[in-house]
Coordinates of N, CA and C and ligand atoms in Angstrom, one line a residue:
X23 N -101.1 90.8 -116.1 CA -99.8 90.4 -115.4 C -100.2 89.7 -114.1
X24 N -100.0 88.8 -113.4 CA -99.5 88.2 -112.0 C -99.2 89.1 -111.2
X25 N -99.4 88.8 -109.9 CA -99.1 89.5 -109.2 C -98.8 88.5 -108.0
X26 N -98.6 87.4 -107.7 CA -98.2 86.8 -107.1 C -97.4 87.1 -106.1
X27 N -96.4 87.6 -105.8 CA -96.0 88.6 -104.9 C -96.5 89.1 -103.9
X28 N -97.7 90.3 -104.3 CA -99.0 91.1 -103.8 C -99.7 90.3 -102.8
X29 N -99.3 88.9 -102.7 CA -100.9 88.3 -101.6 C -100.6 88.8 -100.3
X30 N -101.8 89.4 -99.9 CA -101.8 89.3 -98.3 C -102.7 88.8 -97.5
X31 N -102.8 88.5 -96.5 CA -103.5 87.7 -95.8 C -105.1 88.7 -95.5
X32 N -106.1 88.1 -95.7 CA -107.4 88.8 -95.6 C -108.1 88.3 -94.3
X33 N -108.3 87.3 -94.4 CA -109.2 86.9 -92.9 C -109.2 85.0 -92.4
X34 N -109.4 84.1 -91.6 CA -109.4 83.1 -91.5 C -110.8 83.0 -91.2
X35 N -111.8 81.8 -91.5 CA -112.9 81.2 -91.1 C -113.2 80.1 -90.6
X36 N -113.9 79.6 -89.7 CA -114.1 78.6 -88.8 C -115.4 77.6 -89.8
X37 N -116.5 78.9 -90.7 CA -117.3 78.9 -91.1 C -117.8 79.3 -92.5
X38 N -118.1 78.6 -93.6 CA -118.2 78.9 -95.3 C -119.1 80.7 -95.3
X39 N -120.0 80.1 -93.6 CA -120.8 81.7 -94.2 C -120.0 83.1 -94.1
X40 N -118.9 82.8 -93.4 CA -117.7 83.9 -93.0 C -116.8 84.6 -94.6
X41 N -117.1 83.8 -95.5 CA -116.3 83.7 -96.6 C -116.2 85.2 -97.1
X42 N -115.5 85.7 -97.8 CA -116.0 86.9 -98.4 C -117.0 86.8 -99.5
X43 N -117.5 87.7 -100.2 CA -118.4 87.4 -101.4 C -118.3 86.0 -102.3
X44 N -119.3 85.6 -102.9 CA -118.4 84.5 -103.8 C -119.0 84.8 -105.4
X45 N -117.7 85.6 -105.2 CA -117.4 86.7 -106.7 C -115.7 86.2 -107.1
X46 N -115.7 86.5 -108.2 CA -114.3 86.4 -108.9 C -113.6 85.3 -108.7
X47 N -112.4 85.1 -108.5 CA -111.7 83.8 -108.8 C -110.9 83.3 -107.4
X48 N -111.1 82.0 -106.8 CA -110.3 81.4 -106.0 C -109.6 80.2 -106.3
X49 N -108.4 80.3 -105.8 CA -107.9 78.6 -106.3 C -107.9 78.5 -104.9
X50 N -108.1 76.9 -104.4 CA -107.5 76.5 -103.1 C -106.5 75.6 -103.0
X51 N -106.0 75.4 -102.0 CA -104.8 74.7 -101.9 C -104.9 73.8 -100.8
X52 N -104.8 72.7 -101.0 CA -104.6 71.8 -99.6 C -103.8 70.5 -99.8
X53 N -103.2 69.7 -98.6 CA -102.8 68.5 -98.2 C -102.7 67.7 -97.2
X54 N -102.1 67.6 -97.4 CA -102.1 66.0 -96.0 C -100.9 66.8 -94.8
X55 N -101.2 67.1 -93.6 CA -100.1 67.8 -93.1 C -98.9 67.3 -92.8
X56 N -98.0 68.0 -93.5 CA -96.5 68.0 -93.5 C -96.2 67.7 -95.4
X57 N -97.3 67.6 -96.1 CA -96.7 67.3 -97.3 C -96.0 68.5 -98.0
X58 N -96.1 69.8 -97.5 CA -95.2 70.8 -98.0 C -96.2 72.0 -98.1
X59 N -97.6 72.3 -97.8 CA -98.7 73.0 -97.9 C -98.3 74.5 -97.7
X60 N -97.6 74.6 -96.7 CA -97.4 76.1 -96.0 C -95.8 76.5 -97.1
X61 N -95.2 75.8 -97.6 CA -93.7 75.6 -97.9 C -94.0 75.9 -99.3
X62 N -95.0 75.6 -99.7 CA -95.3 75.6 -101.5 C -96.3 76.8 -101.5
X63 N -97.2 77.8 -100.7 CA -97.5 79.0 -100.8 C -96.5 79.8 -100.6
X64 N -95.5 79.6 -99.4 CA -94.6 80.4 -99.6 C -93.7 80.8 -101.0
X65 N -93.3 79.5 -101.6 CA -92.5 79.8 -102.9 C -93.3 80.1 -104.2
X66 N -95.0 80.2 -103.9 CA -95.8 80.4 -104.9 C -96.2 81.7 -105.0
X67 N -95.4 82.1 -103.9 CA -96.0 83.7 -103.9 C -94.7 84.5 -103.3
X68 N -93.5 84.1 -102.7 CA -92.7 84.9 -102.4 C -92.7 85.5 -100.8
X69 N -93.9 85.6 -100.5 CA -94.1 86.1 -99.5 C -94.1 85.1 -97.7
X70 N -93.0 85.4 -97.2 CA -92.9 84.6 -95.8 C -94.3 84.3 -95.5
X71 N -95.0 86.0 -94.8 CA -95.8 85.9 -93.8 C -96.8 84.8 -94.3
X72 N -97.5 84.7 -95.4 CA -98.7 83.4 -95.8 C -97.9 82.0 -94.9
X73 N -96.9 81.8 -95.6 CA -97.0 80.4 -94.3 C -97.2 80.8 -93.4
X74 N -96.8 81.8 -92.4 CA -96.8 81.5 -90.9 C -97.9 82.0 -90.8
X75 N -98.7 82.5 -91.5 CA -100.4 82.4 -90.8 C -100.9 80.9 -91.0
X76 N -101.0 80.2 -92.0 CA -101.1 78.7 -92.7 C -100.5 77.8 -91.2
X77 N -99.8 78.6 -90.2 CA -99.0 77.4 -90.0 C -99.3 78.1 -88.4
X78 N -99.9 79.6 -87.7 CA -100.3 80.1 -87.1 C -100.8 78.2 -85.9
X79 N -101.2 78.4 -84.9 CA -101.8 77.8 -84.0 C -103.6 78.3 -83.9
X80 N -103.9 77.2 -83.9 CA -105.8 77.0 -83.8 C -106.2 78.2 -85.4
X81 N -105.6 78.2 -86.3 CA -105.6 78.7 -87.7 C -105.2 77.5 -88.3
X82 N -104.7 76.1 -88.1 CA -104.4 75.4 -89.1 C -105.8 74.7 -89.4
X83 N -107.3 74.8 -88.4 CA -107.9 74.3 -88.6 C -109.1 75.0 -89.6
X84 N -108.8 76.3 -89.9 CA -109.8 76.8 -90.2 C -109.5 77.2 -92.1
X85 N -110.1 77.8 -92.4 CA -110.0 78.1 -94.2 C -108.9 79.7 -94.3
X86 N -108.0 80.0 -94.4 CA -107.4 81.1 -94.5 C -107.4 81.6 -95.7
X87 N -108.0 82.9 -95.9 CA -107.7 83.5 -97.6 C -107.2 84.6 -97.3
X88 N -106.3 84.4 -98.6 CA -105.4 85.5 -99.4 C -105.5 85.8 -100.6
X89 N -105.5 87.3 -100.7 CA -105.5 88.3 -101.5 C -104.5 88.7 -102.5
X90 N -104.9 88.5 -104.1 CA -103.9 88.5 -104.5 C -104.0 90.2 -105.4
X91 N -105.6 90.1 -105.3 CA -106.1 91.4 -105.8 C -107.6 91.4 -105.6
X92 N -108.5 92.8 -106.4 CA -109.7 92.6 -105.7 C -110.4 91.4 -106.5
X93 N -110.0 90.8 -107.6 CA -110.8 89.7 -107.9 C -110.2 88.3 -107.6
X94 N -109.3 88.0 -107.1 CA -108.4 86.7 -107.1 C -108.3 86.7 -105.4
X95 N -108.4 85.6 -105.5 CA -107.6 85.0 -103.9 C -107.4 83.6 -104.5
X96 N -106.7 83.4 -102.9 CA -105.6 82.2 -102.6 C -106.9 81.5 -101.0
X97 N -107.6 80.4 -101.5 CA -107.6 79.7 -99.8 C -107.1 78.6 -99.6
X98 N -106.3 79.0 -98.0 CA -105.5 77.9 -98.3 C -106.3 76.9 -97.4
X99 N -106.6 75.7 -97.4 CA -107.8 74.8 -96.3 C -106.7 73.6 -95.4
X100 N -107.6 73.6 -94.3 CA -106.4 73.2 -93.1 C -106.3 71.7 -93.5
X101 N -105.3 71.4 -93.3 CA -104.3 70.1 -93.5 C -105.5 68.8 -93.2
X102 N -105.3 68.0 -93.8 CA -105.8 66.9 -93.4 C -104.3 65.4 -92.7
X103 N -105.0 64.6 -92.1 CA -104.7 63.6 -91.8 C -103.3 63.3 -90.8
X104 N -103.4 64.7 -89.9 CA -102.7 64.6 -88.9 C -102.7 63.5 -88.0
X105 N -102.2 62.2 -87.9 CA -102.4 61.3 -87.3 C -102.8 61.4 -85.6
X106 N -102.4 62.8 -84.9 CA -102.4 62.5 -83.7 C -103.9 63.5 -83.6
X107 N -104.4 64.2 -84.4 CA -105.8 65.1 -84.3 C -107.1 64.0 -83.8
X108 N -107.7 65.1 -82.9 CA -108.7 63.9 -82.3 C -109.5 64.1 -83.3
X109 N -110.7 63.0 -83.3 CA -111.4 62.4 -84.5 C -112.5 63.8 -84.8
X110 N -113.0 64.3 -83.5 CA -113.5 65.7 -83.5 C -113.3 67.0 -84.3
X111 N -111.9 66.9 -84.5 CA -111.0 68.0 -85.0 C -111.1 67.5 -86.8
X112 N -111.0 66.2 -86.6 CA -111.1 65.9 -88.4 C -112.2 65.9 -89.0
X113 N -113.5 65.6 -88.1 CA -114.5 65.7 -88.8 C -115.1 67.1 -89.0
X114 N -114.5 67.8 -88.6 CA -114.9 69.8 -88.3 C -114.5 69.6 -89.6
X115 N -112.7 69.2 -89.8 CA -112.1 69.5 -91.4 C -113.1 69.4 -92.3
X116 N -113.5 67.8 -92.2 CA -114.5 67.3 -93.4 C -115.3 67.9 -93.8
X117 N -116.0 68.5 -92.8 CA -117.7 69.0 -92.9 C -117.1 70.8 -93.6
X118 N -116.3 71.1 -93.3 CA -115.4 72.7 -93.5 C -115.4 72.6 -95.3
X119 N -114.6 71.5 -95.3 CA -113.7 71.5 -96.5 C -114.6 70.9 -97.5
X120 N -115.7 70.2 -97.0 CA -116.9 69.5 -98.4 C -117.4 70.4 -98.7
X121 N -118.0 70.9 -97.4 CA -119.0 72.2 -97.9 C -118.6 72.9 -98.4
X122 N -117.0 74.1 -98.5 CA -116.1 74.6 -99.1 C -116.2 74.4 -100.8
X123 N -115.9 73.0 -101.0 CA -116.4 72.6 -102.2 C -117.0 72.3 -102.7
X124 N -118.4 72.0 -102.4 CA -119.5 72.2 -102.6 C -119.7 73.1 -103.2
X125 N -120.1 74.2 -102.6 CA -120.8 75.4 -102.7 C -119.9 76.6 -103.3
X126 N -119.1 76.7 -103.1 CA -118.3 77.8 -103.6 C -118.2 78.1 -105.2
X127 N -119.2 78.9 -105.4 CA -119.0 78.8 -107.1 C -117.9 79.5 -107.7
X128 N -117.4 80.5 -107.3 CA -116.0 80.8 -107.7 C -114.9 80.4 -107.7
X129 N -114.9 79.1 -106.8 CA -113.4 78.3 -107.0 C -113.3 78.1 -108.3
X130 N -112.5 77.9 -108.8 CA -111.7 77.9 -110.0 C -111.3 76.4 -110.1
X131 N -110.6 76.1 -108.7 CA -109.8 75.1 -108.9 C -108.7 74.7 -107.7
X132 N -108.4 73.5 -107.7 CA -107.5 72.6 -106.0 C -106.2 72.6 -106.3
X133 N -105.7 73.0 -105.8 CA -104.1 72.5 -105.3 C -103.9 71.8 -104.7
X134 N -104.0 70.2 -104.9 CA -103.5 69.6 -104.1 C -102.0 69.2 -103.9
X135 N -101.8 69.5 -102.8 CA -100.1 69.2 -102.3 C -99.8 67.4 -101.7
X136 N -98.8 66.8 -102.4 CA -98.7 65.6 -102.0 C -96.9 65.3 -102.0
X137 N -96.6 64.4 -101.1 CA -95.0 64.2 -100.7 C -94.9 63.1 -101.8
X138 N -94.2 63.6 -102.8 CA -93.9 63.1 -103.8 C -93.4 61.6 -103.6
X139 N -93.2 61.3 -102.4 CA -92.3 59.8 -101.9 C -93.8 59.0 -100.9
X140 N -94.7 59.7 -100.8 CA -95.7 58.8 -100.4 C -97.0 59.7 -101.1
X141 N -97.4 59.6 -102.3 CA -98.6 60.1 -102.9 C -100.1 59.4 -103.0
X142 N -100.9 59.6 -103.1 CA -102.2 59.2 -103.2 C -102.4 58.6 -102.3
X143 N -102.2 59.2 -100.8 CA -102.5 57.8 -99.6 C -104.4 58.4 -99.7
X144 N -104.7 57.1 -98.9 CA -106.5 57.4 -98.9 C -107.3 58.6 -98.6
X145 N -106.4 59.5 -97.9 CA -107.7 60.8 -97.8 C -107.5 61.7 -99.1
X146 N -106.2 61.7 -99.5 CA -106.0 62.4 -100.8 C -107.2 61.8 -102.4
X147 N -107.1 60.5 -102.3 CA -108.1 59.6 -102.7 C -109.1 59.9 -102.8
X148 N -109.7 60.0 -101.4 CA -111.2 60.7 -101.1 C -111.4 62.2 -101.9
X149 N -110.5 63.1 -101.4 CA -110.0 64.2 -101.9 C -110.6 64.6 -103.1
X150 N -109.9 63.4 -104.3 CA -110.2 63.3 -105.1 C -111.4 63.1 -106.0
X151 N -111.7 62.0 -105.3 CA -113.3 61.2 -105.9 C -114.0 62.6 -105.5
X152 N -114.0 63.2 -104.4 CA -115.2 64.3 -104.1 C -115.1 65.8 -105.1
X153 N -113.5 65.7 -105.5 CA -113.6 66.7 -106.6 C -114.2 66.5 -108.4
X154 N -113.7 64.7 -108.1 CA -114.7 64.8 -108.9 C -116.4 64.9 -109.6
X155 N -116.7 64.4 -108.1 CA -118.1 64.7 -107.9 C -119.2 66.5 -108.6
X156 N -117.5 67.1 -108.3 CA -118.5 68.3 -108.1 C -117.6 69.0 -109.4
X157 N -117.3 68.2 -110.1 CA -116.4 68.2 -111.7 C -115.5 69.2 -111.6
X158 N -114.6 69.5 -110.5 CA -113.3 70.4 -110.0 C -112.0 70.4 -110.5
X159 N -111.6 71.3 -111.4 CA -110.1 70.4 -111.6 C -109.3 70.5 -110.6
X160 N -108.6 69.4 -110.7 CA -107.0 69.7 -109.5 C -106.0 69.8 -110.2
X161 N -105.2 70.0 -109.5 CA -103.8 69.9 -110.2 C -103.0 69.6 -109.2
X162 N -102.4 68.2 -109.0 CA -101.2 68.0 -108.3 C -99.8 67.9 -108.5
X163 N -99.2 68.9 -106.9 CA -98.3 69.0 -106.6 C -97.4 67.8 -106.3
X164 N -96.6 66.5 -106.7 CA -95.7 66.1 -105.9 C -94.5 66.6 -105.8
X165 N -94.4 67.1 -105.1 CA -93.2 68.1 -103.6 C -92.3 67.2 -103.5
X166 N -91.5 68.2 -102.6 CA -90.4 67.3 -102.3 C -89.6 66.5 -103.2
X167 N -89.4 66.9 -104.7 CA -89.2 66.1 -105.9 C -87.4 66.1 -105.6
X168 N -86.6 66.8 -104.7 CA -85.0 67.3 -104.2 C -84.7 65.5 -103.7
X169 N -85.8 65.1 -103.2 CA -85.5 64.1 -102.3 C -85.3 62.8 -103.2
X170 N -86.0 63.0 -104.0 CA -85.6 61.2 -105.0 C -84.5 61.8 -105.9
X171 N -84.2 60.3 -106.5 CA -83.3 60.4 -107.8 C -84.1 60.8 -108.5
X172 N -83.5 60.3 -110.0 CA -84.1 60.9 -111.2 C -85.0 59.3 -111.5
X173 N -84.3 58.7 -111.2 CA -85.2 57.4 -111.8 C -86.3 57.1 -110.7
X174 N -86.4 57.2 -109.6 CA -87.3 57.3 -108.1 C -88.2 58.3 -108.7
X175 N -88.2 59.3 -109.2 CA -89.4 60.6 -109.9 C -90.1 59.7 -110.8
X176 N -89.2 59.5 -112.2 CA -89.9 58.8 -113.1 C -91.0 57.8 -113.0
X177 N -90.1 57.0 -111.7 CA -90.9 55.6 -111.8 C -92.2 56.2 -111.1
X178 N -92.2 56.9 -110.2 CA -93.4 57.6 -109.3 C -94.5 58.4 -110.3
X179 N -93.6 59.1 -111.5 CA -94.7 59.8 -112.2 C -95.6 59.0 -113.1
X180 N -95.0 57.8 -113.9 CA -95.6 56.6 -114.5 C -96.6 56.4 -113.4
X181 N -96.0 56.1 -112.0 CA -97.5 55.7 -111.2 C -98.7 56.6 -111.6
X182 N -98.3 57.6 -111.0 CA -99.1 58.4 -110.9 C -99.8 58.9 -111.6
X183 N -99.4 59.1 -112.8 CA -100.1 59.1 -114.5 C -101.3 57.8 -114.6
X184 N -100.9 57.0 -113.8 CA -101.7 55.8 -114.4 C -102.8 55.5 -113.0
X185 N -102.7 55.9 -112.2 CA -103.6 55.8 -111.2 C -104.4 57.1 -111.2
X186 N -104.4 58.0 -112.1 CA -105.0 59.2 -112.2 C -105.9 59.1 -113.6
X187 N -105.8 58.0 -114.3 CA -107.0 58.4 -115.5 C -108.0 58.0 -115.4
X188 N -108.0 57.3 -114.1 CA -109.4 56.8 -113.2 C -110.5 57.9 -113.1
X189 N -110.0 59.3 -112.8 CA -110.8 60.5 -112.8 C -111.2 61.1 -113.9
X190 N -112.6 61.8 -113.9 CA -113.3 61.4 -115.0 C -113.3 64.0 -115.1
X191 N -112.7 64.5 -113.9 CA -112.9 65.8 -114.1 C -111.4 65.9 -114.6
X192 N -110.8 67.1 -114.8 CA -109.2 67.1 -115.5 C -108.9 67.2 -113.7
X193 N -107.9 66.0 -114.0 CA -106.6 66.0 -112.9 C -105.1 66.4 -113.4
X194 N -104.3 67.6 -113.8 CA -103.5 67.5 -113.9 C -102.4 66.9 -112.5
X195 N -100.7 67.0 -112.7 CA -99.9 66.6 -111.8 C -98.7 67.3 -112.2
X196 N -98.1 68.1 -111.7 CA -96.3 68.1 -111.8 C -95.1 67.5 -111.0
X197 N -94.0 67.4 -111.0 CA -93.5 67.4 -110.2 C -92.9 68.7 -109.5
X198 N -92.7 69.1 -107.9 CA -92.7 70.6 -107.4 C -91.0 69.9 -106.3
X199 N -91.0 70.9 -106.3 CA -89.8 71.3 -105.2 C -90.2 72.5 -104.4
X200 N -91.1 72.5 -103.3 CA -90.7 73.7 -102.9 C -89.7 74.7 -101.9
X201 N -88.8 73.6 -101.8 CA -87.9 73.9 -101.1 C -86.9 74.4 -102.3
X202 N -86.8 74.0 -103.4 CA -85.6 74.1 -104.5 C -86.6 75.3 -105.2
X203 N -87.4 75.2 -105.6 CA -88.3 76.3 -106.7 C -88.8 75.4 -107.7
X204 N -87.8 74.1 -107.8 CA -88.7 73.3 -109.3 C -89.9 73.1 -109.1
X205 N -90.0 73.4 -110.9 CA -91.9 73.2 -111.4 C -92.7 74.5 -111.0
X206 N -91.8 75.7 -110.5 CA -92.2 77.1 -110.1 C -93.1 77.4 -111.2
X207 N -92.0 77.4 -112.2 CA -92.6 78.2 -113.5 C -93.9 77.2 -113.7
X208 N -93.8 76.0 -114.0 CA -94.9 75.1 -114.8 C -96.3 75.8 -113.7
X209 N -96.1 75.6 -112.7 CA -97.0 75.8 -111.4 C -97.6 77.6 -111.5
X210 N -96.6 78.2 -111.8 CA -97.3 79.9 -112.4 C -98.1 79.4 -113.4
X211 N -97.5 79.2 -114.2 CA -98.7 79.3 -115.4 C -99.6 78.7 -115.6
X212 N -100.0 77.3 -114.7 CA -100.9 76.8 -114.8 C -102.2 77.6 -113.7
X213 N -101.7 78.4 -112.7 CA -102.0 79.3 -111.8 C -102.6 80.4 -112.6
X214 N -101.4 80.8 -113.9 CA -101.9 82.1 -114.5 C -103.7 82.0 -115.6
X215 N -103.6 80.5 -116.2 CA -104.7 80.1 -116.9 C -106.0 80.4 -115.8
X216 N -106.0 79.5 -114.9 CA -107.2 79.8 -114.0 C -107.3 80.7 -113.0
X217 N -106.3 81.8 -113.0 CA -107.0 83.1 -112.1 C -107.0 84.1 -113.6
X218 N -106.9 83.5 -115.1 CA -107.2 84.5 -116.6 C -106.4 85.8 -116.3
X219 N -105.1 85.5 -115.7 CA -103.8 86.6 -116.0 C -103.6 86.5 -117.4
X220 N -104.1 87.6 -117.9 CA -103.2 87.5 -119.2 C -101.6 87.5 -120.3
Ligands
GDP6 P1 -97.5 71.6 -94.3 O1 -97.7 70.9 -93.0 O2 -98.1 70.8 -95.4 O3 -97.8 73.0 -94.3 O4 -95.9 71.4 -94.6 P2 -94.7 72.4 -94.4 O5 -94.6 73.4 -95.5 O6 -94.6 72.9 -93.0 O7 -93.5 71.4 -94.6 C1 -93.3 70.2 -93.8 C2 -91.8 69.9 -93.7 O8 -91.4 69.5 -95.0 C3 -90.9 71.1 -93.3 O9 -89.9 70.6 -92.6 C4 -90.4 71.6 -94.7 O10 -89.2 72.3 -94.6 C5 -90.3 70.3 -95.5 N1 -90.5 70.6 -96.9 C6 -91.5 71.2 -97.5 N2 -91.4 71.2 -98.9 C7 -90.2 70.6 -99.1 C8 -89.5 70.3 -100.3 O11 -89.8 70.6 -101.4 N3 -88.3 69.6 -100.1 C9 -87.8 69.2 -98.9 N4 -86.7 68.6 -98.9 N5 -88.5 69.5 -97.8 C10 -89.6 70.2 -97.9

């Protein structure tokens, strides 16, 4: 059974050696900040407090994990592509979030969060190419799905389908609302496969 509900906040890191063990199963979660990052853990789990740590001051730069039990966590990794972050602050992210995936052998797998009305801009890109490197699957989020029509979705998911078979690891993609809850369910279950809830 899920437990999704149950997360609570375990610890924040500056540093990969800070991590807890690297045992059992982690998914991570990241995006571009403001694409819905802190807004789609909340409705992925129920629980307020995870965003407002996610969203805490001098914590948006660091890796924050949550507990969903003793073998599952949630990390969520700090936002990329704040336009106004000095260049110092983004290259910490880089160096944080490569190594992060690099080395972490119990990740499972990325959440990437993207604004369904501006998707695949270049760091997401990068994002990508590097997950494929290290043959990671993702699964993207386009959010904010409340905000287009029905025909504005479609035409955006044809994009998107078709600018994604360039990747050579599994990329899936849904469309999310996390302001409305759509794609909740699709988004559990693809959640429930790689943390092996049965
Ligand atoms: P983060 O910076 O990626 O953590 O983004 P937040 O979760 O803080 O969301 C950024 C802004 O987008 C906030 O004003 C949210 O209320 C809004 N937002 C997030 N998700 C959605 C969504 O699904 N629909 C709409 N309309 N707004 C959203």
């Amino acid at each position: 059974m899920s437990n999704y509900q149950k997360a609570s906040f375990l610890l924040s890191v500056a540093d990969v050696k800070q991590l807890p063990p690297d045992e059992g199963i982690e998914v991570a979660i990241v995006g571009r900040s403001n694409a819905g990052k802190s807004s789609t853990l909340n409705r992925m789990t129920q629980v307020k407090q995870l965003a407002r740590v996610s969203k805490t001051p001098g914590r948006t730069q660091l890796i924050n994990i949550f507990v969903l039990d003793e073998a599952r966590r949630i990390a969520d990794l700090p936002g990329y592509g704040y336009a106004r972050a000095p260049l110092a602050a983004k290259q910490r992210w880089q160096k944080l979030v490569d190594t992060y995936l690099e080395h972490r052998e119990c990740l499972r797998g990325l959440l990437l969060v993207m604004d369904i009305r501006h998707p695949l801009q270049p760091l997401d890109k990068q994002l990508l190419a590097f997950c494929e490197i290290y043959d990671l699957p993702v699964h993207v989020l386009l959010n904010k799905a409340d905000k287009l029509s029905n025909l504005a979705i479609s035409k955006t998911v044809k994009e998107v389908k078709a600018a994604l078979t360039v990747y050579r690891n599994s990329v899936t993609f849904q469309i999310f609302s996390a302001a409305k809850g759509t794609g909740l369910k699709e988004l559990h279950s693809l959640l429930n496969g790689w943390y092996e809830f049965k």
